[in-house]
Short mmCIF file of C-alpha atoms in Angstrom, two decimals:
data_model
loop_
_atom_site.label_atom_id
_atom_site.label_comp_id
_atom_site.label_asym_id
_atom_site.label_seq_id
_atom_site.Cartn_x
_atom_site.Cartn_y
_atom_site.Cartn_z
CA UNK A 1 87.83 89.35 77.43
CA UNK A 2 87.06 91.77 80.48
CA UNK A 3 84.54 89.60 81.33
CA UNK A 4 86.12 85.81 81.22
CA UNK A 5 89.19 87.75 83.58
CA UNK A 6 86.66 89.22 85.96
CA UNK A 7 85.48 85.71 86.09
CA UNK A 8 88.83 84.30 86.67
CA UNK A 9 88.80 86.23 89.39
CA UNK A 10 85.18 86.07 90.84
CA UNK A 11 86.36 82.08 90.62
CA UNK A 12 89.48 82.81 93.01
CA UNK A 13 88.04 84.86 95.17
CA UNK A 14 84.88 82.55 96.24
CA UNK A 15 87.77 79.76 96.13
CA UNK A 16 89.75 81.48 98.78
CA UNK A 17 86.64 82.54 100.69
CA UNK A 18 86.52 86.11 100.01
CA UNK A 19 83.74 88.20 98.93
CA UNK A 20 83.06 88.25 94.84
CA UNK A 21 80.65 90.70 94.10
CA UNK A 22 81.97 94.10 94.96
CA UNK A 23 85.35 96.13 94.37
CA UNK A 24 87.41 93.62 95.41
CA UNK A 25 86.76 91.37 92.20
CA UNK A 26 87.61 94.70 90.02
CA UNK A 27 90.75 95.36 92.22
CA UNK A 28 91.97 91.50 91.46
CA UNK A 29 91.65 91.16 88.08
CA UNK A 30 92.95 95.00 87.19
CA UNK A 31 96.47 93.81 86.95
CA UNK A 32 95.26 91.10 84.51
CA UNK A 33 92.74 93.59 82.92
CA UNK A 34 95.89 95.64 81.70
CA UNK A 35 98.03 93.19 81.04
CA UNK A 36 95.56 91.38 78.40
CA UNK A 37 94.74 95.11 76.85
CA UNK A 38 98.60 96.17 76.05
CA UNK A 39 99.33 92.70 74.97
CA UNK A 40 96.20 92.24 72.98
CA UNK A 41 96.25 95.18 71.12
CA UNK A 42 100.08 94.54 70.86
CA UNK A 43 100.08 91.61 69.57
CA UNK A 44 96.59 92.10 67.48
CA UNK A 45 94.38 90.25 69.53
CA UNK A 46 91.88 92.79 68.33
CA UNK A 47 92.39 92.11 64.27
CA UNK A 48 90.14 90.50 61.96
CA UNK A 49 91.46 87.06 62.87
CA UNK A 50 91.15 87.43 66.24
CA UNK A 51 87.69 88.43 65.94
CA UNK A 52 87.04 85.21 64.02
CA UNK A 53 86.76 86.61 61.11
CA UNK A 54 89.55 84.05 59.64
CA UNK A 55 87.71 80.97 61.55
CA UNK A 56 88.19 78.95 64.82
CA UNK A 57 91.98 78.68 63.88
CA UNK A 58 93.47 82.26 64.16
CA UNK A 59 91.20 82.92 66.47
CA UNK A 60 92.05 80.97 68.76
CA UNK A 61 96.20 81.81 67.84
CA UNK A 62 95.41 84.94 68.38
CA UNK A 63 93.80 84.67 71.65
CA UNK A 64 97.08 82.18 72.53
CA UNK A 65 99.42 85.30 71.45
CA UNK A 66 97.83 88.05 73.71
CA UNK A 67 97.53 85.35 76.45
CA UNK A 68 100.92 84.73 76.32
CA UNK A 69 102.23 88.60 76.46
CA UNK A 70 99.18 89.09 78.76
CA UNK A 71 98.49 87.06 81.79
CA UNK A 72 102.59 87.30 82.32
CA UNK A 73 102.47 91.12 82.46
CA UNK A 74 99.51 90.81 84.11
CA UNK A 75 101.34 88.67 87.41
CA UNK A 76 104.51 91.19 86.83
CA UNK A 77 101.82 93.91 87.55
CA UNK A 78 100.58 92.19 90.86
CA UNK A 79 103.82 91.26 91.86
CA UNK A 80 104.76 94.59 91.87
CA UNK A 81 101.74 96.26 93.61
CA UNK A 82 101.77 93.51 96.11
CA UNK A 83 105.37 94.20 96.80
CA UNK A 84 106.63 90.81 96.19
CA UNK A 85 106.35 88.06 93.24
CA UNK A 86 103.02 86.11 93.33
CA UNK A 87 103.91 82.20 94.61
CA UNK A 88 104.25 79.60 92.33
CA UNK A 89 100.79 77.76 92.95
CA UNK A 90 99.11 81.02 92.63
CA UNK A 91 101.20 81.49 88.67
CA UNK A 92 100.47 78.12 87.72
CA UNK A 93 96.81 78.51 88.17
CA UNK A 94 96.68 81.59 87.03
CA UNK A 95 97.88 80.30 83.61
CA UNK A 96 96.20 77.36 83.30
CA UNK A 97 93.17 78.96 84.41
CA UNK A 98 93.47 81.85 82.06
CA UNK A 99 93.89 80.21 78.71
CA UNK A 100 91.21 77.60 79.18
CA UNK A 101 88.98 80.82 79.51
CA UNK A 102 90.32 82.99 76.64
CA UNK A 103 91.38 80.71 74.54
CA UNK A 104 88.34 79.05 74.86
CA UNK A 105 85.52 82.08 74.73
CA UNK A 106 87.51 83.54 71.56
CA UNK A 107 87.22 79.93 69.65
CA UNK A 108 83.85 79.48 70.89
CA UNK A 109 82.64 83.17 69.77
CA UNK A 110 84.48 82.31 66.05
CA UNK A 111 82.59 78.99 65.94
CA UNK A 112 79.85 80.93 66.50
CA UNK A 113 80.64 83.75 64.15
CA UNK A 114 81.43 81.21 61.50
CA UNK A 115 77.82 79.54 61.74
CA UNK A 116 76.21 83.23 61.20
CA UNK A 117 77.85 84.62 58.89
CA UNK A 118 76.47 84.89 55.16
CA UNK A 119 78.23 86.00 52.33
CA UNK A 120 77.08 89.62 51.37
CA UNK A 121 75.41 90.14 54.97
CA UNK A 122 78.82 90.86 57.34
CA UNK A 123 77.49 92.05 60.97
CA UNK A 124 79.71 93.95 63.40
CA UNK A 125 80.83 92.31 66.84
CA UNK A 126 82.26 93.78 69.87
CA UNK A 127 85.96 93.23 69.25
CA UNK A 128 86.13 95.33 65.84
CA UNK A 129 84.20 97.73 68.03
CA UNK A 130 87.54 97.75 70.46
CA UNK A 131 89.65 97.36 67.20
CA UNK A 132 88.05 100.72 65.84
CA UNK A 133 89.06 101.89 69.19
CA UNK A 134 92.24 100.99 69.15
CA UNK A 135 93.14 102.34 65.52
CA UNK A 136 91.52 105.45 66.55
CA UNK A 137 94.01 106.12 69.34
CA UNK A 138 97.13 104.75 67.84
CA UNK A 139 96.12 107.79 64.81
CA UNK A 140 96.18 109.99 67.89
#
């Protein structure tokens, strides 16, 4: 997830003629960044069917339901550090932009998962990794 936002904004950056590798990539998507991790472990965009272990499917439902709590708290975030509400180009791209790439890693990484897996022979991945995490602190 980190990763497909830090591309998002890697992408905008070079668009806009700025410099991508550096801080300044961190510093643009970290109002995304937190968005996506309160909504997704809100919303369970950490659970079992978000880490494809229910298919493609919830996956990719999943992935829709912490994009949709997400990428919105993640502009509110940026509007309010910037001092003023992102323009309207800049929202609509950042949308559109946004769920092709989360939507689409999370059902690409369950497609995946579903072609590996074997009965009897169940392998970790990284996101029950960050759901361990996150059960971990909400015992806490």
């Amino acid at each position: 997830d980190a990763a497909a936002l830090l591309l998002f904004s890697a992408l905008g950056r070079l668009n806009h003629g700025e410099a991508v590798l550096g801080l300044g990539t961190v510093q643009t998507a970290a109002p995304f960044l937190l968005g996506w991790a309160a909504a997704a472990s809100a919303v369970g965009g950490y659970g079992p069917a978000a880490r494809g272990l229910r298919g493609r499917g919830p996956a990719a439902a999943a992935a829709l339901r912490a994009w949709a709590l997400g990428v919105p708290a993640g502009l509110a975030v940026r509007g309010v550090a910037q001092g003023h509400p992102p323009p309207a180009p800049f929202v609509a791209v950042s949308l559109a932009v946004t769920l092709v790439f989360m939507v689409g890693w999370r059902s690409a990484f369950a497609g995946r998962a579903e072609e590996y897996s074997a009965p009897g022979n169940r392998k970790g991945s990284p996101l029950e990794f960050l759901d361990l995490l996150f059960s971990l602190t909400e015992r806490w």
